[in-house]
Amino acid sequence: MVEKISAYLDIFSACDFEQVVLSAKCSQVRETVEVYQELAGRFDFPLHLGFTAAGVPETGLIKNSLALGMLLDKGIGDTLRVSLTADPVEEVLAGKEILYNLG
C-alpha cells in the first residue's frame, strides 16, 4: 500500500500538486499501524487516520481504539475518523473518547 501511495505522490508531484493529505485505511489493526508508521517515516504530508470495515460497535470500537490509540500515542496522525457500522454520532463519540483517554 505504501508503494502505491508513493507512486501516486510521484504523479501528483509531476503535476505540481503538493497539497496532499495521506490516508491508508486498512481492516486489520497490525496492518493499519505498520502502514501509517511507514508513511510517517517516509513522507512529510499530513496523515488522516482511519480504519475500514471496522464493523459493529462491539468489535469496531476495539479495533479503532487499538490502532488509532497506538498511532496517536506515537505522535502519528493529524486527523482521524472512527468508522463503525452504526449511527455516525457513535463514531464521533468514540473518537472523542479515544482522544480524551490519550490526553
Tab-separated table of N, CA and C in Angstrom:
chain	number	residue	atom	x	y	z
A	1	MET	N	0.822	-1.189	0.000
A	1	MET	CA	0.000	0.000	0.000
A	1	MET	C	0.869	1.256	0.000
A	2	VAL	N	1.962	1.227	0.750
A	2	VAL	CA	2.852	2.396	0.816
A	2	VAL	C	3.475	2.663	-0.550
A	3	GLU	N	3.849	1.610	-1.269
A	3	GLU	CA	4.443	1.796	-2.596
A	3	GLU	C	3.427	2.387	-3.574
A	4	LYS	N	2.180	1.974	-3.465
A	4	LYS	CA	1.130	2.527	-4.333
A	4	LYS	C	0.926	4.011	-4.027
A	5	ILE	N	0.917	4.360	-2.755
A	5	ILE	CA	0.790	5.767	-2.366
A	5	ILE	C	1.976	6.565	-2.886
A	6	SER	N	3.172	5.997	-2.795
A	6	SER	CA	4.369	6.666	-3.306
A	6	SER	C	4.261	6.925	-4.809
A	7	ALA	N	3.734	5.960	-5.540
A	7	ALA	CA	3.556	6.138	-6.988
A	7	ALA	C	2.568	7.263	-7.285
A	8	TYR	N	1.492	7.317	-6.525
A	8	TYR	CA	0.528	8.405	-6.713
A	8	TYR	C	1.151	9.763	-6.374
A	9	LEU	N	1.962	9.797	-5.340
A	9	LEU	CA	2.628	11.052	-4.974
A	9	LEU	C	3.573	11.522	-6.073
A	10	ASP	N	4.229	10.589	-6.761
A	10	ASP	CA	5.078	10.948	-7.902
A	10	ASP	C	4.255	11.613	-9.000
A	11	ILE	N	3.078	11.064	-9.258
A	11	ILE	CA	2.186	11.642	-10.277
A	11	ILE	C	1.743	13.042	-9.844
A	12	PHE	N	1.340	13.164	-8.599
A	12	PHE	CA	0.908	14.473	-8.089
A	12	PHE	C	2.030	15.497	-8.195
A	13	SER	N	3.228	15.083	-7.822
A	13	SER	CA	4.388	15.981	-7.852
A	13	SER	C	4.682	16.431	-9.280
A	14	ALA	N	4.591	15.514	-10.226
A	14	ALA	CA	4.839	15.844	-11.634
A	14	ALA	C	3.828	16.865	-12.153
A	15	CYS	N	2.677	16.908	-11.533
A	15	CYS	CA	1.624	17.858	-11.913
A	15	CYS	C	1.633	19.095	-11.017
A	16	ASP	N	2.711	19.256	-10.220
A	16	ASP	CA	2.836	20.381	-9.284
A	16	ASP	C	1.691	20.453	-8.276
A	17	PHE	N	1.191	19.314	-7.887
A	17	PHE	CA	0.131	19.241	-6.885
A	17	PHE	C	0.751	18.750	-5.593
A	18	GLU	N	0.939	19.664	-4.639
A	18	GLU	CA	1.659	19.337	-3.406
A	18	GLU	C	0.793	19.379	-2.145
A	19	GLN	N	-0.429	19.863	-2.250
A	19	GLN	CA	-1.302	19.938	-1.072
A	19	GLN	C	-2.073	18.628	-0.937
A	20	VAL	N	-1.470	17.707	-0.182
A	20	VAL	CA	-1.975	16.344	-0.094
A	20	VAL	C	-2.110	15.929	1.370
A	21	VAL	N	-3.150	15.193	1.662
A	21	VAL	CA	-3.305	14.520	2.945
A	21	VAL	C	-3.369	13.034	2.634
A	22	LEU	N	-2.525	12.253	3.309
A	22	LEU	CA	-2.470	10.817	3.040
A	22	LEU	C	-3.402	10.045	3.961
A	23	SER	N	-4.064	9.042	3.386
A	23	SER	CA	-4.917	8.153	4.159
A	23	SER	C	-4.726	6.745	3.627
A	24	ALA	N	-4.538	5.807	4.529
A	24	ALA	CA	-4.293	4.413	4.138
A	24	ALA	C	-5.110	3.497	5.031
A	25	LYS	N	-6.383	3.491	4.821
A	25	LYS	CA	-7.268	2.731	5.700
A	25	LYS	C	-7.189	1.238	5.393
A	26	CYS	N	-6.918	0.477	6.421
A	26	CYS	CA	-6.844	-0.976	6.340
A	26	CYS	C	-7.915	-1.563	7.247
A	27	SER	N	-8.090	-2.882	7.181
A	27	SER	CA	-9.121	-3.510	8.007
A	27	SER	C	-8.550	-4.344	9.155
A	28	GLN	N	-7.233	-4.357	9.305
A	28	GLN	CA	-6.600	-5.098	10.391
A	28	GLN	C	-5.755	-4.142	11.238
A	29	VAL	N	-5.771	-4.323	12.540
A	29	VAL	CA	-5.070	-3.415	13.451
A	29	VAL	C	-3.583	-3.356	13.144
A	30	ARG	N	-2.913	-4.495	13.108
A	30	ARG	CA	-1.468	-4.519	12.903
A	30	ARG	C	-1.071	-3.882	11.564
A	31	GLU	N	-1.802	-4.215	10.513
A	31	GLU	CA	-1.516	-3.651	9.188
A	31	GLU	C	-1.696	-2.132	9.193
A	32	THR	N	-2.752	-1.665	9.818
A	32	THR	CA	-3.011	-0.228	9.895
A	32	THR	C	-1.856	0.497	10.574
A	33	VAL	N	-1.419	-0.020	11.709
A	33	VAL	CA	-0.330	0.611	12.467
A	33	VAL	C	0.954	0.592	11.646
A	34	GLU	N	1.287	-0.536	11.038
A	34	GLU	CA	2.530	-0.644	10.270
A	34	GLU	C	2.538	0.295	9.059
A	35	VAL	N	1.424	0.370	8.350
A	35	VAL	CA	1.354	1.226	7.155
A	35	VAL	C	1.504	2.695	7.540
A	36	TYR	N	0.778	3.130	8.555
A	36	TYR	CA	0.869	4.535	8.953
A	36	TYR	C	2.242	4.877	9.532
A	37	GLN	N	2.876	3.951	10.231
A	37	GLN	CA	4.223	4.210	10.738
A	37	GLN	C	5.190	4.404	9.570
A	38	GLU	N	5.054	3.573	8.546
A	38	GLU	CA	5.927	3.717	7.382
A	38	GLU	C	5.648	5.021	6.638
A	39	LEU	N	4.393	5.369	6.482
A	39	LEU	CA	4.054	6.635	5.829
A	39	LEU	C	4.642	7.813	6.595
A	40	ALA	N	4.509	7.790	7.912
A	40	ALA	CA	5.030	8.887	8.743
A	40	ALA	C	6.543	8.997	8.616
A	41	GLY	N	7.225	7.877	8.462
A	41	GLY	CA	8.679	7.888	8.340
A	41	GLY	C	9.181	8.286	6.965
A	42	ARG	N	8.373	8.075	5.946
A	42	ARG	CA	8.816	8.324	4.569
A	42	ARG	C	8.370	9.650	3.976
A	43	PHE	N	7.234	10.152	4.399
A	43	PHE	CA	6.658	11.323	3.730
A	43	PHE	C	6.365	12.434	4.727
A	44	ASP	N	6.427	13.658	4.225
A	44	ASP	CA	6.140	14.832	5.055
A	44	ASP	C	4.794	15.437	4.661
A	45	PHE	N	3.761	14.615	4.735
A	45	PHE	CA	2.406	15.067	4.451
A	45	PHE	C	1.540	14.766	5.671
A	46	PRO	N	0.491	15.540	5.886
A	46	PRO	CA	-0.424	15.215	6.979
A	46	PRO	C	-1.041	13.829	6.769
A	47	LEU	N	-1.331	13.150	7.869
A	47	LEU	CA	-1.924	11.821	7.804
A	47	LEU	C	-3.327	11.826	8.407
A	48	HIS	N	-4.273	11.319	7.627
A	48	HIS	CA	-5.642	11.146	8.103
A	48	HIS	C	-5.785	9.696	8.539
A	49	LEU	N	-5.922	9.482	9.846
A	49	LEU	CA	-6.027	8.127	10.377
A	49	LEU	C	-7.450	7.623	10.267
A	50	GLY	N	-7.557	6.354	9.949
A	50	GLY	CA	-8.869	5.749	9.884
A	50	GLY	C	-8.755	4.254	9.732
A	51	PHE	N	-9.871	3.631	9.813
A	51	PHE	CA	-9.973	2.187	9.751
A	51	PHE	C	-11.090	1.876	8.786
A	52	THR	N	-10.960	0.840	7.988
A	52	THR	CA	-12.042	0.474	7.089
A	52	THR	C	-12.627	-0.858	7.531
A	53	ALA	N	-13.894	-1.011	7.333
A	53	ALA	CA	-14.591	-2.249	7.691
A	53	ALA	C	-14.349	-2.647	9.138
A	54	ALA	N	-14.426	-1.681	10.037
A	54	ALA	CA	-14.193	-1.973	11.452
A	54	ALA	C	-15.307	-2.830	12.033
A	55	GLY	N	-16.513	-2.649	11.542
A	55	GLY	CA	-17.612	-3.490	11.982
A	55	GLY	C	-18.549	-2.834	12.970
A	56	VAL	N	-19.352	-3.693	13.585
A	56	VAL	CA	-20.347	-3.233	14.560
A	56	VAL	C	-19.626	-2.683	15.786
A	57	PRO	N	-20.311	-1.853	16.574
A	57	PRO	CA	-19.641	-1.211	17.711
A	57	PRO	C	-18.885	-2.171	18.641
A	58	GLU	N	-19.413	-3.342	18.881
A	58	GLU	CA	-18.770	-4.258	19.827
A	58	GLU	C	-17.337	-4.593	19.418
A	59	THR	N	-17.096	-4.845	18.141
A	59	THR	CA	-15.735	-5.154	17.671
A	59	THR	C	-15.046	-3.923	17.090
A	60	GLY	N	-15.818	-3.073	16.442
A	60	GLY	CA	-15.246	-1.881	15.812
A	60	GLY	C	-14.598	-0.932	16.799
A	61	LEU	N	-15.186	-0.784	17.964
A	61	LEU	CA	-14.601	0.092	18.982
A	61	LEU	C	-13.236	-0.421	19.428
A	62	ILE	N	-13.109	-1.723	19.556
A	62	ILE	CA	-11.829	-2.308	19.972
A	62	ILE	C	-10.782	-2.077	18.895
A	63	LYS	N	-11.115	-2.381	17.637
A	63	LYS	CA	-10.157	-2.194	16.537
A	63	LYS	C	-9.730	-0.734	16.409
A	64	ASN	N	-10.704	0.163	16.392
A	64	ASN	CA	-10.390	1.588	16.266
A	64	ASN	C	-9.543	2.076	17.433
A	65	SER	N	-9.923	1.693	18.642
A	65	SER	CA	-9.186	2.146	19.825
A	65	SER	C	-7.744	1.662	19.806
A	66	LEU	N	-7.541	0.406	19.457
A	66	LEU	CA	-6.184	-0.132	19.414
A	66	LEU	C	-5.339	0.571	18.355
A	67	ALA	N	-5.797	0.548	17.118
A	67	ALA	CA	-4.994	1.092	16.023
A	67	ALA	C	-4.785	2.595	16.158
A	68	LEU	N	-5.865	3.328	16.326
A	68	LEU	CA	-5.739	4.782	16.403
A	68	LEU	C	-5.011	5.202	17.670
A	69	GLY	N	-5.279	4.513	18.766
A	69	GLY	CA	-4.607	4.827	20.022
A	69	GLY	C	-3.106	4.616	19.939
A	70	MET	N	-2.684	3.500	19.358
A	70	MET	CA	-1.239	3.238	19.235
A	70	MET	C	-0.559	4.290	18.367
A	71	LEU	N	-1.212	4.662	17.269
A	71	LEU	CA	-0.616	5.663	16.370
A	71	LEU	C	-0.572	7.039	17.017
A	72	LEU	N	-1.682	7.465	17.583
A	72	LEU	CA	-1.729	8.783	18.212
A	72	LEU	C	-0.751	8.878	19.378
A	73	ASP	N	-0.596	7.795	20.121
A	73	ASP	CA	0.336	7.787	21.244
A	73	ASP	C	1.780	7.981	20.780
A	74	LYS	N	2.073	7.619	19.524
A	74	LYS	CA	3.413	7.802	18.953
A	74	LYS	C	3.546	9.135	18.226
A	75	GLY	N	2.497	9.949	18.298
A	75	GLY	CA	2.534	11.250	17.634
A	75	GLY	C	2.240	11.181	16.150
A	76	ILE	N	1.674	10.080	15.695
A	76	ILE	CA	1.361	9.899	14.275
A	76	ILE	C	-0.116	10.198	14.064
A	77	GLY	N	-0.393	11.077	13.098
A	77	GLY	CA	-1.766	11.384	12.745
A	77	GLY	C	-2.104	12.844	12.950
A	78	ASP	N	-2.808	13.393	11.978
A	78	ASP	CA	-3.210	14.801	12.031
A	78	ASP	C	-4.726	14.953	12.121
A	79	THR	N	-5.442	14.043	11.522
A	79	THR	CA	-6.897	13.995	11.624
A	79	THR	C	-7.273	12.529	11.768
A	80	LEU	N	-8.514	12.272	12.193
A	80	LEU	CA	-8.941	10.881	12.294
A	80	LEU	C	-10.430	10.761	12.098
A	81	ARG	N	-10.833	9.539	11.760
A	81	ARG	CA	-12.251	9.201	11.695
A	81	ARG	C	-12.401	7.800	12.239
A	82	VAL	N	-13.278	7.660	13.199
A	82	VAL	CA	-13.640	6.349	13.712
A	82	VAL	C	-14.763	5.831	12.823
A	83	SER	N	-14.591	4.635	12.287
A	83	SER	CA	-15.596	4.027	11.425
A	83	SER	C	-16.277	2.879	12.148
A	84	LEU	N	-17.577	2.944	12.225
A	84	LEU	CA	-18.371	1.871	12.819
A	84	LEU	C	-19.593	1.624	11.945
A	85	THR	N	-20.101	0.410	11.993
A	85	THR	CA	-21.374	0.129	11.347
A	85	THR	C	-22.448	0.506	12.359
A	86	ALA	N	-22.663	1.804	12.451
A	86	ALA	CA	-23.595	2.336	13.455
A	86	ALA	C	-23.923	3.775	13.095
A	87	ASP	N	-24.727	4.387	13.905
A	87	ASP	CA	-25.069	5.792	13.767
A	87	ASP	C	-23.778	6.620	13.796
A	88	PRO	N	-23.592	7.557	12.865
A	88	PRO	CA	-22.383	8.389	12.859
A	88	PRO	C	-22.130	9.119	14.175
A	89	VAL	N	-23.173	9.379	14.954
A	89	VAL	CA	-22.986	10.021	16.251
A	89	VAL	C	-22.113	9.132	17.140
A	90	GLU	N	-22.287	7.815	17.055
A	90	GLU	CA	-21.463	6.891	17.833
A	90	GLU	C	-19.999	6.968	17.411
A	91	GLU	N	-19.762	7.194	16.122
A	91	GLU	CA	-18.390	7.333	15.630
A	91	GLU	C	-17.720	8.557	16.249
A	92	VAL	N	-18.446	9.661	16.263
A	92	VAL	CA	-17.906	10.900	16.833
A	92	VAL	C	-17.639	10.736	18.325
A	93	LEU	N	-18.583	10.147	19.030
A	93	LEU	CA	-18.407	9.940	20.468
A	93	LEU	C	-17.213	9.022	20.758
A	94	ALA	N	-17.041	7.987	19.964
A	94	ALA	CA	-15.906	7.073	20.147
A	94	ALA	C	-14.596	7.798	19.879
A	95	GLY	N	-14.550	8.613	18.833
A	95	GLY	CA	-13.328	9.382	18.534
A	95	GLY	C	-12.983	10.342	19.652
A	96	LYS	N	-13.983	11.019	20.182
A	96	LYS	CA	-13.735	11.940	21.298
A	96	LYS	C	-13.216	11.188	22.512
A	97	GLU	N	-13.758	10.003	22.758
A	97	GLU	CA	-13.337	9.198	23.901
A	97	GLU	C	-11.887	8.715	23.739
A	98	ILE	N	-11.531	8.322	22.526
A	98	ILE	CA	-10.136	7.921	22.265
A	98	ILE	C	-9.209	9.087	22.530
A	99	LEU	N	-9.538	10.242	21.991
A	99	LEU	CA	-8.689	11.434	22.196
A	99	LEU	C	-8.618	11.836	23.663
A	100	TYR	N	-9.744	11.799	24.338
A	100	TYR	CA	-9.786	12.155	25.749
A	100	TYR	C	-8.870	11.233	26.567
A	101	ASN	N	-8.953	9.944	26.314
A	101	ASN	CA	-8.167	8.981	27.082
A	101	ASN	C	-6.681	9.015	26.759
A	102	LEU	N	-6.317	9.583	25.641
A	102	LEU	CA	-4.902	9.757	25.309
A	102	LEU	C	-4.367	11.100	25.803
A	103	GLY	N	-5.254	11.893	26.376
A	103	GLY	CA	-4.829	13.172	26.937
A	103	GLY	C	-4.689	14.249	25.908
